[in-house]
Short mmCIF file of C-alpha atoms in Angstrom, two decimals:
data_model
loop_
_atom_site.label_atom_id
_atom_site.label_comp_id
_atom_site.label_asym_id
_atom_site.label_seq_id
_atom_site.Cartn_x
_atom_site.Cartn_y
_atom_site.Cartn_z
CA MET T 1 -63.01 1.93 35.20
CA ALA T 2 -62.89 -0.90 32.43
CA ILE T 3 -62.03 -0.65 28.93
CA THR T 4 -63.26 -1.25 25.77
CA LEU T 5 -62.30 -3.53 23.42
CA GLN T 6 -62.41 -0.51 20.85
CA GLU T 7 -60.37 1.75 23.01
CA ARG T 8 -57.80 -0.60 23.12
CA LYS T 9 -57.15 -0.40 19.48
CA ARG T 10 -57.79 2.95 18.85
CA THR T 11 -54.67 2.81 21.50
CA LEU T 12 -52.35 0.79 19.85
CA ALA T 13 -53.17 2.67 16.78
CA ILE T 14 -51.99 5.72 18.13
CA THR T 15 -48.86 3.77 19.52
CA SER T 16 -47.76 2.68 16.51
CA THR T 17 -47.76 5.57 14.48
CA THR T 18 -46.22 7.59 17.46
CA GLY T 19 -43.45 5.22 17.02
CA LEU T 20 -43.40 5.07 13.09
CA ALA T 21 -43.47 8.58 13.52
CA LEU T 22 -40.64 8.51 15.82
CA SER T 23 -38.38 6.55 13.87
CA ALA T 24 -38.69 8.39 10.55
CA LEU T 25 -37.45 11.39 12.39
CA ILE T 26 -34.38 9.05 14.02
CA ILE T 27 -33.68 8.29 10.04
CA ILE T 28 -34.14 11.52 9.16
CA LEU T 29 -31.38 13.01 12.09
CA ILE T 30 -28.84 10.29 11.84
CA ASN T 31 -28.72 10.93 7.45
CA VAL T 32 -28.31 14.76 8.55
CA LEU T 33 -25.59 13.57 11.21
CA SER T 34 -24.02 11.72 8.26
CA ASN T 35 -22.91 14.71 6.04
CA TRP T 36 -20.35 15.76 9.40
CA VAL T 37 -19.39 12.07 10.49
CA PHE T 38 -18.42 9.59 8.18
CA PHE T 39 -17.64 6.71 8.50
CA ARG T 40 -17.72 2.85 6.45
CA LEU T 41 -17.09 -0.30 7.62
CA ASP T 42 -15.06 -2.62 6.29
CA LEU T 43 -15.65 -6.63 6.77
CA THR T 44 -13.77 -7.99 3.54
CA LYS T 45 -11.22 -10.07 4.71
CA ASN T 46 -8.14 -8.40 3.05
CA HIS T 47 -9.18 -4.95 3.85
CA ALA T 48 -9.70 -4.34 0.87
CA TYR T 49 -11.99 -1.10 0.51
CA SER T 50 -9.90 0.28 4.00
CA LEU T 51 -7.20 2.53 3.60
CA SER T 52 -3.59 2.44 5.41
CA PRO T 53 -2.68 4.07 7.65
CA ALA T 54 0.50 6.06 5.54
CA SER T 55 -2.43 6.11 3.22
CA ARG T 56 -4.57 8.29 5.19
CA LYS T 57 -1.54 10.56 6.98
CA LEU T 58 -0.64 11.36 3.18
CA VAL T 59 -3.91 12.80 1.82
CA ARG T 60 -5.11 14.28 5.34
CA ASP T 61 -1.83 16.30 5.09
CA LEU T 62 -2.04 17.77 1.49
CA SER T 63 -2.34 21.28 1.08
CA ASP T 64 -3.42 21.50 -2.05
CA PRO T 65 -6.25 19.17 -3.87
CA VAL T 66 -5.62 16.37 -5.99
CA ILE T 67 -8.09 15.31 -9.32
CA VAL T 68 -7.97 11.91 -9.87
CA LYS T 69 -9.31 11.06 -13.74
CA ALA T 70 -11.01 7.90 -14.39
CA TYR T 71 -10.80 6.41 -17.43
CA PHE T 72 -12.63 3.20 -18.34
CA THR T 73 -14.68 1.83 -21.45
CA PRO T 74 -17.57 0.44 -20.56
CA ASP T 75 -19.11 -2.96 -20.74
CA LEU T 76 -15.58 -4.88 -20.01
CA PRO T 77 -15.71 -8.86 -20.30
CA PRO T 78 -15.06 -10.59 -16.83
CA PRO T 79 -12.91 -10.27 -14.32
CA TYR T 80 -12.34 -6.33 -15.77
CA ASN T 81 -16.52 -5.14 -15.90
CA VAL T 82 -15.63 -5.00 -11.84
CA TYR T 83 -12.92 -3.37 -11.48
CA GLU T 84 -14.47 0.48 -12.13
CA ARG T 85 -16.95 -0.39 -9.20
CA TYR T 86 -13.66 -1.66 -7.15
CA VAL T 87 -11.74 1.81 -8.43
CA ARG T 88 -14.62 4.02 -7.47
CA ASP T 89 -15.25 2.56 -3.89
CA LEU T 90 -11.57 3.14 -3.51
CA LEU T 91 -11.46 6.67 -4.13
CA VAL T 92 -14.03 7.40 -1.87
CA GLU T 93 -12.40 6.48 0.59
CA TYR T 94 -9.47 8.32 -0.16
CA ARG T 95 -11.91 11.54 -0.80
CA ALA T 96 -13.18 10.73 2.76
CA ALA T 97 -9.30 10.27 4.47
CA SER T 98 -8.52 13.77 3.02
CA HIS T 99 -11.77 15.42 3.87
CA GLY T 100 -12.42 16.44 0.19
CA ASN T 101 -8.39 17.62 -1.06
CA VAL T 102 -8.77 14.33 -3.56
CA ARG T 103 -11.57 14.73 -5.84
CA PHE T 104 -12.68 12.58 -8.36
CA GLU T 105 -14.04 12.29 -11.90
CA PHE T 106 -15.07 8.95 -13.83
CA VAL T 107 -14.54 10.71 -17.94
CA LEU T 108 -17.47 9.60 -19.81
CA PRO T 109 -17.19 7.46 -22.02
CA ASN T 110 -19.37 8.91 -25.32
CA PRO T 111 -19.53 9.41 -27.60
CA PRO T 112 -16.50 6.20 -28.55
CA ALA T 113 -14.16 7.89 -30.69
CA ASP T 114 -13.86 11.34 -28.47
CA PHE T 115 -13.37 8.85 -25.16
CA GLU T 116 -10.33 7.06 -27.32
CA LYS T 117 -8.66 10.66 -28.39
CA LYS T 118 -8.93 11.73 -24.71
CA ALA T 119 -7.57 8.09 -23.39
CA ALA T 120 -4.78 8.70 -25.96
CA GLU T 121 -4.11 12.37 -25.18
CA ALA T 122 -3.66 11.53 -21.21
CA GLY T 123 -1.05 9.12 -22.04
CA LEU T 124 -2.88 5.76 -21.15
CA LEU T 125 -1.55 3.08 -23.11
CA PRO T 126 -5.18 0.29 -25.23
CA ILE T 127 -5.52 -3.09 -23.96
CA GLN T 128 -7.17 -5.89 -26.17
CA PHE T 129 -9.65 -7.95 -24.58
CA GLU T 130 -10.91 -11.03 -25.48
CA GLU T 131 -14.94 -11.77 -25.52
CA MET T 132 -16.89 -14.84 -26.04
CA GLY T 133 -20.21 -13.79 -28.48
CA SER T 134 -22.40 -16.17 -29.09
CA ASP T 135 -20.48 -18.19 -31.31
CA GLN T 136 -17.71 -16.20 -31.89
CA LEU T 137 -13.98 -15.21 -30.56
CA GLN T 138 -13.92 -11.09 -30.24
CA ILE T 139 -11.11 -9.26 -30.08
CA ARG T 140 -12.15 -5.71 -28.13
CA ARG T 141 -9.86 -2.41 -27.29
CA GLY T 142 -10.17 -0.99 -23.73
CA TYR T 143 -8.98 1.95 -21.55
CA MET T 144 -8.61 1.14 -18.09
CA GLY T 145 -6.64 4.11 -16.74
CA LEU T 146 -6.44 6.63 -14.25
CA VAL T 147 -4.83 10.41 -14.51
CA LEU T 148 -3.35 12.05 -11.70
CA PHE T 149 -3.11 15.92 -11.15
CA HIS T 150 -1.40 18.26 -8.29
CA ARG T 151 -0.94 21.69 -8.88
CA ASP T 152 1.65 21.47 -12.02
CA LYS T 153 2.35 18.03 -11.36
CA SER T 154 0.55 14.85 -13.56
CA GLU T 155 1.06 11.61 -12.65
CA THR T 156 -0.36 8.39 -15.06
CA LEU T 157 -1.39 5.20 -14.38
CA PRO T 158 -1.76 3.57 -17.91
CA VAL T 159 -2.94 0.28 -17.36
CA LEU T 160 -4.82 -0.75 -13.89
CA LYS T 161 -3.95 -4.45 -14.55
CA ASP T 162 -3.29 -5.84 -10.86
CA VAL T 163 -5.84 -3.99 -8.57
CA GLN T 164 -4.10 -5.86 -5.40
CA GLN T 165 -1.45 -2.55 -5.32
CA LEU T 166 -3.58 0.12 -7.09
CA GLU T 167 -3.53 1.55 -3.55
CA TYR T 168 -0.07 1.66 -3.26
CA ASP T 169 0.20 2.76 -6.78
CA ILE T 170 -1.48 6.17 -5.97
CA THR T 171 -0.05 6.80 -2.66
CA SER T 172 3.16 6.46 -4.47
CA ARG T 173 2.43 8.84 -7.14
CA ILE T 174 0.65 11.45 -4.59
CA ALA T 175 3.74 11.22 -2.97
CA LYS T 176 5.77 11.81 -5.42
CA MET T 177 3.58 14.95 -7.00
CA VAL T 178 4.34 15.61 -3.66
CA VAL T 179 7.65 18.46 -2.79
CA ARG T 180 9.54 15.88 -1.21
CA THR T 181 13.04 15.03 -1.21
CA LYS T 182 14.31 11.30 -2.75
CA LYS T 183 16.77 9.60 -0.40
CA LYS T 184 19.95 8.35 -2.22
CA ILE T 185 19.60 4.23 -2.00
CA ALA T 186 22.97 2.50 -3.79
CA VAL T 187 21.95 -0.72 -5.62
CA THR T 188 26.05 -2.47 -5.70
CA SER T 189 27.31 -4.01 -8.86
CA GLY T 190 30.55 -6.08 -10.25
CA HIS T 191 29.59 -9.24 -8.77
CA GLY T 192 27.35 -11.52 -10.66
CA GLU T 193 24.45 -9.59 -8.69
CA ILE T 194 20.72 -10.61 -10.36
CA LYS T 195 19.36 -7.72 -13.08
CA TRP T 196 16.93 -6.58 -11.23
CA GLN T 197 16.03 -3.36 -12.65
CA THR T 198 13.85 -4.20 -16.31
CA SER T 199 11.73 -2.03 -18.47
CA GLN T 200 9.72 -4.88 -17.87
CA SER T 201 9.02 -4.34 -13.97
CA LYS T 202 7.23 -2.68 -12.14
CA LEU T 203 8.87 -2.78 -8.75
CA ALA T 204 11.51 -1.86 -10.60
CA THR T 205 9.88 1.67 -12.02
CA ASP T 206 8.20 2.59 -9.01
CA ALA T 207 10.87 2.21 -6.80
CA ALA T 208 13.10 4.90 -9.83
CA ASP T 209 9.96 6.66 -9.18
CA LEU T 210 10.62 7.45 -5.31
CA TYR T 211 14.36 7.18 -5.37
CA GLU T 212 17.20 8.07 -6.65
CA LEU T 213 19.04 4.54 -6.87
CA ARG T 214 22.47 4.82 -7.69
CA ASP T 215 24.55 1.97 -9.69
CA VAL T 216 28.00 1.23 -7.66
CA PRO T 217 30.18 -1.46 -9.09
CA LEU T 218 32.42 -2.77 -6.09
CA PRO T 219 35.03 -2.85 -6.04
CA GLY T 220 35.24 0.98 -6.73
CA SER T 221 35.23 4.77 -5.46
CA THR T 222 34.63 4.37 -2.39
CA THR T 223 33.00 8.31 -3.18
CA ALA T 224 30.25 6.73 -4.92
CA LEU T 225 28.97 5.78 -0.65
CA SER T 226 30.09 8.96 0.45
CA ASP T 227 26.08 10.28 0.54
CA VAL T 228 24.24 7.11 0.20
CA ASP T 229 20.97 6.87 2.42
CA ALA T 230 21.17 2.79 1.95
CA LEU T 231 22.67 0.07 0.34
CA LEU T 232 20.92 -2.88 -1.51
CA MET T 233 22.58 -5.88 -2.61
CA VAL T 234 20.66 -8.18 -4.67
CA GLY T 235 21.98 -11.82 -5.05
CA PRO T 236 25.91 -11.53 -6.21
CA LYS T 237 27.09 -14.92 -7.67
CA GLN T 238 30.93 -14.43 -7.79
CA LYS T 239 32.76 -13.61 -4.39
CA LEU T 240 33.33 -10.58 -3.16
CA ASP T 241 37.35 -9.24 -2.54
CA ASP T 242 38.36 -7.86 0.95
CA LYS T 243 38.47 -4.48 -0.47
CA SER T 244 34.65 -4.15 -1.47
CA LEU T 245 33.80 -6.26 2.40
CA GLY T 246 36.10 -3.79 4.09
CA ALA T 247 33.36 -0.79 1.68
CA ILE T 248 30.45 -2.12 2.75
CA ASP T 249 31.46 -2.75 6.67
CA GLN T 250 32.71 0.98 7.02
CA LEU T 251 29.71 2.13 5.20
CA ILE T 252 27.88 0.19 7.76
CA ARG T 253 29.74 1.87 10.86
CA ARG T 254 28.49 4.96 9.74
CA GLY T 255 24.89 4.25 10.34
CA ILE T 256 23.87 3.24 6.94
CA PRO T 257 21.30 0.83 6.93
CA ALA T 258 21.35 -1.73 4.48
CA ALA T 259 19.71 -5.11 2.77
CA PHE T 260 21.38 -8.20 1.69
CA LEU T 261 19.32 -10.31 -0.51
CA VAL T 262 21.43 -13.77 -0.44
CA ASP T 263 22.03 -16.35 -2.57
CA SER T 264 23.44 -19.68 -0.83
CA LYS T 265 22.34 -22.18 -4.06
CA ASN T 266 23.53 -21.40 -7.86
CA LEU T 267 20.22 -21.70 -9.44
CA MET T 268 20.04 -23.82 -13.29
CA ILE T 269 16.25 -23.15 -13.49
CA ASN T 270 15.70 -24.55 -16.96
CA GLN T 271 17.02 -27.81 -15.98
CA PHE T 272 15.32 -27.96 -12.20
CA TYR T 273 19.41 -27.83 -9.84
CA VAL T 274 20.68 -26.50 -7.95
CA SER T 275 24.57 -26.31 -6.99
CA ALA T 276 27.49 -24.56 -4.18
CA LEU T 277 27.23 -21.09 -3.57
CA ASP T 278 29.68 -18.61 -2.31
CA SER T 279 29.70 -15.21 -2.49
CA GLY T 280 31.25 -14.07 0.44
CA LEU T 281 28.23 -12.72 1.93
CA SER T 282 27.68 -15.49 4.53
CA GLU T 283 31.14 -15.27 6.52
CA PHE T 284 30.81 -11.07 6.35
CA LEU T 285 27.10 -11.19 7.81
CA LYS T 286 27.99 -13.45 11.00
CA THR T 287 29.71 -10.16 11.99
CA TYR T 288 27.37 -8.63 12.37
CA GLY T 289 25.71 -11.39 14.67
CA VAL T 290 23.29 -13.27 11.10
CA GLN T 291 24.39 -17.30 10.36
CA VAL T 292 22.71 -17.50 6.35
CA GLY T 293 22.07 -21.35 6.44
CA ASN T 294 23.75 -23.41 3.40
CA ARG T 295 20.77 -26.27 3.10
CA LEU T 296 17.16 -24.73 0.65
CA VAL T 297 13.84 -24.96 3.11
CA TYR T 298 11.57 -26.84 1.18
CA ASP T 299 7.71 -26.53 3.14
CA ALA T 300 4.15 -28.12 2.68
CA GLN T 301 3.13 -24.53 2.65
CA CYS T 302 4.35 -23.72 -0.66
CA GLU T 303 3.12 -21.81 -3.59
CA THR T 304 1.45 -23.70 -7.16
CA ILE T 305 3.07 -23.50 -10.28
CA GLY T 306 3.00 -24.64 -14.17
CA VAL T 307 5.15 -28.12 -15.52
CA THR T 308 4.81 -28.36 -19.16
CA GLN T 309 5.00 -31.98 -19.69
CA ASN T 310 5.64 -34.04 -22.98
CA MET T 311 3.08 -38.09 -23.55
CA SER T 312 3.24 -39.48 -26.84
CA GLY T 313 4.13 -36.52 -28.35
CA PHE T 314 1.63 -33.58 -27.47
CA ALA T 315 2.78 -31.16 -25.05
CA PHE T 316 0.47 -30.17 -21.65
CA THR T 317 0.60 -28.08 -18.24
CA THR T 318 0.05 -29.19 -15.33
CA SER T 319 -0.75 -26.89 -11.62
CA MET T 320 1.91 -28.60 -9.22
CA ARG T 321 2.64 -27.79 -5.87
CA TYR T 322 6.52 -26.89 -5.57
CA PRO T 323 7.82 -26.94 -1.80
CA TYR T 324 10.56 -25.03 -2.78
CA ILE T 325 8.61 -21.90 -3.14
CA PRO T 326 7.20 -21.02 0.74
CA LEU T 327 4.16 -19.40 1.06
CA VAL T 328 4.91 -17.25 4.38
CA ASP T 329 2.21 -16.02 6.36
CA ARG T 330 3.68 -16.21 9.72
CA ILE T 331 5.19 -12.46 9.25
CA MET T 332 6.39 -9.57 11.95
CA THR T 333 4.12 -7.28 11.31
CA THR T 334 4.54 -4.68 14.00
CA HIS T 335 8.14 -4.38 12.17
CA PRO T 336 7.98 -1.77 9.70
CA VAL T 337 10.14 -4.09 7.51
CA GLY T 338 6.29 -6.85 7.42
CA ARG T 339 3.91 -3.85 7.88
CA GLY T 340 1.03 -4.64 5.87
CA LEU T 341 1.97 -7.88 4.92
CA ASP T 342 -0.40 -11.35 4.40
CA THR T 343 1.55 -13.60 2.56
CA VAL T 344 4.91 -13.86 0.38
CA GLY T 345 6.27 -16.49 -1.31
CA LEU T 346 10.46 -16.68 -0.77
CA PRO T 347 11.87 -19.23 -3.91
CA PHE T 348 15.09 -21.08 -3.13
CA THR T 349 15.31 -19.60 0.27
CA THR T 350 17.62 -20.30 2.99
CA THR T 351 17.49 -20.28 6.76
CA VAL T 352 18.11 -16.48 8.17
CA GLU T 353 19.04 -16.94 12.56
CA PRO T 354 21.24 -15.02 14.61
CA VAL T 355 25.31 -16.58 15.36
CA THR T 356 25.49 -18.78 18.67
CA SER T 357 26.47 -16.04 20.51
CA LEU T 358 25.24 -12.46 19.38
CA PRO T 359 27.46 -9.18 19.70
CA ALA T 360 27.42 -7.35 22.63
CA GLY T 361 24.75 -4.42 21.83
CA VAL T 362 23.35 -6.37 18.65
CA HIS T 363 19.49 -6.65 18.93
CA PHE T 364 18.06 -9.98 16.61
CA THR T 365 14.04 -9.73 15.35
CA PRO T 366 13.51 -13.02 12.99
CA LEU T 367 11.02 -11.27 9.93
CA LEU T 368 9.37 -14.42 8.42
CA TYR T 369 9.40 -17.30 9.19
CA SER T 370 7.98 -21.19 7.25
CA SER T 371 5.83 -22.98 8.36
CA GLN T 372 5.62 -25.86 10.86
CA GLN T 373 6.07 -28.56 7.94
CA SER T 374 8.88 -27.15 6.63
CA TRP T 375 12.39 -28.93 6.23
CA LEU T 376 15.85 -28.25 5.98
CA ALA T 377 16.97 -29.97 2.45
CA PRO T 378 19.86 -32.57 2.40
CA ALA T 379 23.11 -30.77 1.99
CA GLU T 380 24.50 -31.53 -1.06
CA PRO T 381 26.58 -29.72 -3.15
CA TYR T 382 24.66 -30.63 -6.40
CA ALA T 383 20.82 -31.46 -6.25
CA SER T 384 18.09 -31.75 -7.93
CA VAL T 385 15.52 -29.15 -7.36
CA ALA T 386 12.21 -30.57 -9.72
CA PRO T 387 8.55 -30.76 -8.96
CA THR T 388 8.68 -34.36 -9.45
CA ASN T 389 11.87 -35.24 -6.76
CA ILE T 390 11.07 -33.53 -4.18
CA PRO T 391 12.35 -34.91 -0.71
CA GLN T 392 10.41 -37.45 1.63
CA PRO T 393 11.17 -35.89 5.44
CA HIS T 394 10.79 -38.12 8.27
CA PRO T 395 8.79 -38.33 11.06
CA ASP T 396 11.06 -37.80 13.20
CA GLU T 397 13.29 -35.75 11.29
CA PRO T 398 13.29 -31.99 12.52
CA HIS T 399 11.19 -29.22 11.31
CA GLY T 400 10.22 -26.19 10.90
CA PRO T 401 9.01 -23.19 11.71
CA TYR T 402 12.32 -21.66 10.94
CA SER T 403 13.40 -18.03 10.12
CA LEU T 404 13.99 -17.07 6.82
CA GLY T 405 14.42 -13.09 7.24
CA ALA T 406 15.67 -11.02 9.83
CA VAL T 407 17.16 -7.74 10.48
CA VAL T 408 19.73 -7.10 12.65
CA GLU T 409 20.10 -3.57 14.93
CA GLY T 410 23.11 -2.77 17.02
CA THR T 411 23.70 0.42 19.55
CA ASN T 412 27.35 1.16 19.25
CA PRO T 413 27.73 2.08 16.53
CA LYS T 414 24.17 2.51 15.38
CA THR T 415 23.44 -0.23 12.32
CA GLN T 416 20.70 -1.85 10.78
CA VAL T 417 21.35 -4.49 8.46
CA ILE T 418 18.43 -6.65 6.75
CA VAL T 419 19.00 -10.27 5.86
CA LEU T 420 16.81 -12.33 3.38
CA GLY T 421 17.76 -15.77 2.88
CA THR T 422 16.93 -15.50 -1.25
CA ALA T 423 17.62 -12.68 -4.02
CA ARG T 424 15.13 -15.03 -6.49
CA LEU T 425 11.92 -13.03 -5.40
CA MET T 426 13.69 -10.16 -7.35
CA ASP T 427 14.57 -12.13 -10.70
CA PRO T 428 13.08 -11.19 -13.43
CA GLY T 429 13.19 -14.38 -15.13
CA LEU T 430 11.16 -15.74 -12.71
CA PRO T 431 7.51 -15.57 -12.11
CA GLN T 432 6.35 -12.67 -10.03
CA PHE T 433 5.77 -14.29 -6.86
CA PRO T 434 3.07 -12.78 -3.60
CA GLY T 435 3.58 -10.47 -2.04
CA ALA T 436 7.67 -10.52 -2.69
CA ASP T 437 6.90 -6.53 -4.07
CA ALA T 438 4.86 -5.35 -1.43
CA LEU T 439 8.48 -6.82 1.26
CA VAL T 440 10.74 -5.75 -1.09
CA SER T 441 9.17 -2.24 -1.41
CA ASN T 442 8.36 -1.80 2.82
CA ILE T 443 13.08 -3.00 3.06
CA LEU T 444 13.55 0.28 0.30
CA ALA T 445 11.01 1.89 2.29
CA THR T 446 12.30 1.11 5.73
CA MET T 447 15.96 1.64 4.91
CA SER T 448 15.25 4.55 3.58
CA LYS T 449 13.16 5.75 6.56
CA ASP T 450 10.03 6.53 4.36
CA GLU T 451 7.39 6.27 6.52
CA THR T 452 4.78 7.42 3.92
CA LEU T 453 5.28 4.13 1.97
CA ILE T 454 5.64 1.40 4.60
CA GLY T 455 2.77 -1.08 5.30
CA ILE T 456 1.00 -0.14 2.64
CA ARG T 457 -1.35 -3.69 1.97
CA SER T 458 -1.77 -5.63 -0.83
CA LYS T 459 -5.47 -6.23 -0.93
CA GLY T 460 -4.87 -10.05 -1.80
CA GLU T 461 -8.27 -11.23 -4.43
CA ILE T 462 -10.21 -8.83 -4.68
CA ILE T 463 -12.88 -10.72 -6.63
CA ARG T 464 -13.56 -13.91 -5.19
CA PRO T 465 -15.06 -16.48 -6.45
CA LEU T 466 -16.70 -19.23 -5.29
CA ASN T 467 -16.00 -22.39 -4.34
CA PRO T 468 -16.31 -25.12 -6.57
CA VAL T 469 -19.39 -27.71 -5.01
CA SER T 470 -20.73 -31.13 -6.81
CA GLY T 471 -24.04 -31.51 -8.69
CA ALA T 472 -25.98 -32.65 -6.15
CA VAL T 473 -25.45 -28.98 -4.34
CA ARG T 474 -26.23 -26.91 -7.18
CA GLU T 475 -29.81 -28.29 -7.77
CA ILE T 476 -30.51 -27.97 -4.17
CA VAL T 477 -29.39 -25.02 -3.66
CA LYS T 478 -30.79 -24.27 -7.39
CA TYR T 479 -34.40 -25.51 -6.69
CA GLY T 480 -34.54 -23.91 -2.82
CA VAL T 481 -34.10 -20.65 -3.93
CA VAL T 482 -36.48 -21.23 -6.79
CA LEU T 483 -38.77 -22.37 -4.39
CA GLY T 484 -37.83 -20.88 -1.39
CA VAL T 485 -38.73 -17.12 -2.87
CA ALA T 486 -42.72 -18.74 -3.82
CA PHE T 487 -43.54 -20.25 -0.15
CA LEU T 488 -41.39 -18.28 2.48
CA PRO T 489 -44.15 -15.09 2.02
CA VAL T 490 -46.27 -17.54 2.22
CA GLY T 491 -45.47 -18.97 5.32
CA VAL T 492 -44.90 -16.17 6.79
CA GLY T 493 -48.26 -14.88 6.05
CA LEU T 494 -49.66 -17.99 7.33
CA TRP T 495 -47.55 -17.83 10.98
CA ARG T 496 -48.63 -14.25 11.24
CA TRP T 497 -52.74 -15.79 10.66
CA LYS T 498 -52.66 -17.93 12.70
CA ARG T 499 -50.71 -15.51 15.63
CA ARG T 500 -53.51 -12.48 14.83
CA GLN T 501 -55.74 -15.36 15.19
CA GLU T 502 -54.38 -16.66 18.83
CA TRP T 503 -54.29 -12.85 20.11
CA ARG T 504 -57.66 -12.26 19.00
CA HIS T 505 -59.41 -14.35 20.99
CA LEU T 506 -57.51 -14.05 23.88
CA ILE T 507 -58.94 -10.19 23.97
CA THR T 508 -62.25 -11.74 23.02
CA ALA T 509 -62.14 -14.14 25.89
CA ALA T 510 -60.31 -10.80 28.33
CA PHE T 511 -63.66 -8.77 27.49
CA ALA T 512 -66.12 -11.19 27.42
CA PRO T 513 -69.07 -10.18 30.48
CA LYS T 514 -68.43 -12.59 32.92
CA PRO T 515 -71.77 -14.79 34.05
CA ALA T 516 -73.40 -13.14 37.24
CA VAL T 517 -73.35 -14.77 40.82
#
């Protein structure tokens, strides 16, 4: 029986209506199921909107809720105007991972006087922002901070200027409020070690909150080392005596983890010169299977620094790539020390390699590698490290990658020794280097066996501006967007009209009466 054109249209209409109804029903069911099954897909390069496993485990095991109050002044100038959105998204991740045990609220900014009063009472610090108006530069005051509450305890993040480390800041504060015993870490002194525990150092503040940092002068009474959980030595400049080395050796052989950040060069940063430095650690570490080099590593994959120059009486600052601060991205992320790290800047570093014949039962694990375009500086006792005086390697000269940090673990006795070829990443007199705080935090957590804080990632660049392009490309994009918005619907409509015309002709031809034979 032949089907008429009208019947075919009716069938198509019923099919389309049924399809739309089924699609709507599926969407409703998905929304209902999402109340019980929640997931988010983070496609950002550094997983900026995802929590590390350590953070998820901590908040998932909370027995009592954590309340977070966020204070943000509205209409802040760039780039701070996007911080509130990022903080909100990250707190949503905490809430989801904790199954509701982490709750948050953003304090209403109105009226402004009450908002500022509440922020000040909560312990937040005001920040001054420069904002360019239509005809003048304006100075505004605002607040960006968090207050966390758990049981009868509270922790404050008075200023959120660096959202790259925000997850670490929040998780470490929650971990501090949860009942936990602080591990004791001995920090040696007495031989010109770097004084990194300053009030301006965020790393020092966080470490003091999470660990009991005990200053231990060497040589001194061995009772100060009798009950510590780990030992940290940062860049001694004076040669260690036999008594001090003996006390450290006894500690390691008792199974206490130790970390040594070793400088093989004395740095005079104002003159951009280095000289030989012998603290006695190099020879001492050889007995544990570690060979610390005495030549600086310079790398084409490096950090950029600002250099002030004078010309005709005028001072100006230019940015220059500085190969003596390698940017390391070859990291042993499977080891707790390297977990969660993407890039680390290691200033004025030397090599850290195994001795020719490792002692029996000793395992050497490299943690950080320079790039293939890295070389060893000449072995000069007194040398310039100025940005304008970088050695030019020959094509056939030996090159990297070089091991710049390692962990040595022994079985008899059970020992763990972490060694970095530089201590300058903790020098408060130098700029902050990428990933340095995260690396040191991982070292402290690894030595103290604190799984809660190992491997919380630095998020890298949260705000990623577009790369600059030429004027011609900007014009093409601009006019392409303007004309595309206007002509794209017209083009789609014409294409659809053409397709429908062809379909009508086909249907008409199919149902046209056939001539009688």
